[in-house]
Short mmCIF file of C-alpha atoms in Angstrom, two decimals:
data_model
loop_
_atom_site.label_atom_id
_atom_site.label_comp_id
_atom_site.label_asym_id
_atom_site.label_seq_id
_atom_site.Cartn_x
_atom_site.Cartn_y
_atom_site.Cartn_z
CA GLU A 4 -0.01 0.02 -0.04
CA GLU A 5 2.56 2.25 0.79
CA TYR A 6 4.20 1.34 -2.28
CA GLN A 7 1.21 2.50 -4.39
CA ARG A 8 0.96 5.94 -2.35
CA GLU A 9 4.18 6.51 -3.24
CA PHE A 10 3.20 6.87 -6.95
CA LEU A 11 0.03 8.47 -6.58
CA ASP A 12 1.53 11.31 -4.51
CA GLU A 13 4.09 11.90 -7.27
CA LYS A 14 3.87 15.14 -8.94
CA ASP A 15 3.99 15.76 -12.72
CA ASP A 16 6.16 18.72 -14.60
CA HIS A 17 3.37 21.06 -14.46
CA GLN A 18 2.82 20.76 -10.70
CA LEU A 19 6.84 20.90 -10.04
CA TYR A 20 6.71 23.95 -12.35
CA ASN A 21 3.98 25.82 -10.42
CA GLU A 22 5.74 25.42 -7.09
CA ASP A 23 9.46 26.33 -8.38
CA PRO A 24 10.32 29.84 -6.81
CA ARG A 25 12.43 30.73 -9.52
CA VAL A 26 11.45 33.77 -11.81
CA GLU A 27 9.72 33.34 -15.22
CA CYS A 28 12.02 34.32 -18.17
CA ARG A 29 10.94 36.09 -21.44
CA TYR A 30 10.39 34.14 -24.37
CA GLU A 31 9.47 34.44 -28.15
CA THR A 32 7.98 31.67 -30.36
CA LEU A 33 8.40 32.09 -34.18
CA GLU A 34 7.12 29.65 -36.81
CA GLY A 35 8.85 29.17 -40.04
CA GLY A 36 10.10 26.53 -42.17
CA VAL A 37 12.38 25.29 -45.18
CA TYR A 38 10.88 26.14 -48.50
CA GLU A 39 11.18 24.61 -52.01
CA VAL A 40 10.88 26.13 -55.26
CA GLY A 41 7.52 27.21 -55.89
CA ARG A 42 6.91 28.28 -52.16
CA ASP A 43 6.00 24.75 -51.18
CA ILE A 44 7.13 24.02 -47.75
CA CYS A 45 9.41 20.91 -47.13
CA LYS A 46 9.79 21.15 -43.63
CA ASN A 47 8.03 23.13 -40.75
CA THR A 48 9.99 24.50 -38.03
CA LEU A 49 9.26 26.09 -34.68
CA THR A 50 11.98 28.58 -32.97
CA VAL A 51 11.89 29.39 -29.42
CA LYS A 52 14.21 32.25 -28.10
CA PHE A 53 14.60 32.21 -24.35
CA HIS A 54 15.93 35.69 -22.88
CA LEU A 55 17.94 34.98 -19.84
CA PRO A 56 19.88 37.80 -18.66
CA LYS A 57 23.21 37.53 -16.74
CA GLU A 58 22.80 33.32 -16.54
CA ASP A 59 25.49 30.92 -17.07
CA ARG A 60 24.47 28.84 -20.08
CA ARG A 61 26.06 25.86 -18.15
CA THR A 62 23.15 25.87 -15.55
CA ILE A 63 20.69 25.66 -18.16
CA ASP A 64 18.29 22.66 -18.58
CA VAL A 65 15.85 22.22 -21.24
CA ASP A 66 13.21 19.32 -21.50
CA VAL A 67 11.32 19.58 -24.85
CA GLN A 68 8.35 17.22 -24.89
CA ASP A 69 5.84 16.67 -27.60
CA THR A 70 3.75 20.10 -26.85
CA VAL A 71 5.73 21.64 -24.19
CA ILE A 72 8.96 22.97 -23.33
CA PHE A 73 10.31 23.36 -19.52
CA LEU A 74 13.50 25.39 -19.10
CA TYR A 75 15.13 25.78 -15.58
CA SER A 76 18.43 27.39 -14.90
CA HIS A 77 20.20 28.88 -11.78
CA LYS A 78 17.66 31.94 -11.74
CA TYR A 79 15.08 31.37 -14.20
CA LYS A 80 12.21 28.94 -15.48
CA ALA A 81 9.74 28.59 -18.03
CA LYS A 82 7.26 26.54 -19.30
CA VAL A 83 6.35 26.94 -23.26
CA PHE A 84 2.95 25.54 -24.73
CA LEU A 85 3.77 24.55 -28.41
CA PRO A 86 1.32 25.39 -31.09
CA ALA A 87 2.42 21.95 -32.97
CA GLN A 88 3.87 18.86 -31.99
CA VAL A 89 7.19 18.67 -32.24
CA SER A 90 9.83 15.74 -33.69
CA ARG A 91 12.14 14.06 -31.27
CA GLU A 92 14.52 14.19 -34.18
CA GLN A 93 16.55 17.16 -35.63
CA ARG A 94 16.59 19.44 -32.28
CA LYS A 95 19.24 22.41 -32.35
CA GLY A 96 20.10 24.62 -29.62
CA GLU A 97 22.45 27.84 -29.83
CA TRP A 98 23.42 30.28 -27.18
CA ASP A 99 24.06 33.88 -27.72
CA PRO A 100 26.36 35.49 -25.31
CA LYS A 101 25.95 39.04 -26.46
CA LYS A 102 22.24 38.74 -25.98
CA ASP A 103 22.03 36.18 -23.48
CA GLU A 104 19.61 34.31 -25.45
CA LEU A 105 19.22 30.97 -25.92
CA ARG A 106 17.68 29.82 -29.11
CA LEU A 107 16.07 26.40 -29.75
CA VAL A 108 15.04 25.56 -33.42
CA LEU A 109 12.61 22.20 -33.79
CA ASN A 110 10.97 20.44 -36.39
CA THR A 111 7.27 20.10 -36.22
CA ILE A 112 5.04 17.16 -36.94
CA GLY A 113 1.87 17.03 -39.21
CA LYS A 114 1.42 20.51 -39.59
CA LYS A 115 1.25 23.02 -42.60
CA ALA A 116 2.27 26.61 -42.67
CA ASP A 117 -0.44 29.02 -43.59
CA LEU A 118 0.91 31.40 -46.03
CA ASN A 119 -0.74 34.34 -47.30
CA PHE A 120 0.43 36.48 -50.28
#
């Protein structure tokens, strides 16, 4: 019975995030893609930029799930709900020390870009 209670009392990622006292960082989400000739999209991407002033990049931990990103660092936290499911493959992250910004580029699954010309 104690074994079962241990699993029932276990908190999920969202509960842990809500209880975390760190400051929420500012972030920006941009949709884009890679286009072929004729303006047909061949790969949808999602870019998420996290602004982390005066943070040491070695303290940043990012958990990219299918439709949400959790970021934790020494000073900051962020929870980003994604507009589309992202692939577990082909994830790219870059740190810009001049802007104190982490940029993640993710491939999305099954979503076509809406192009208005």
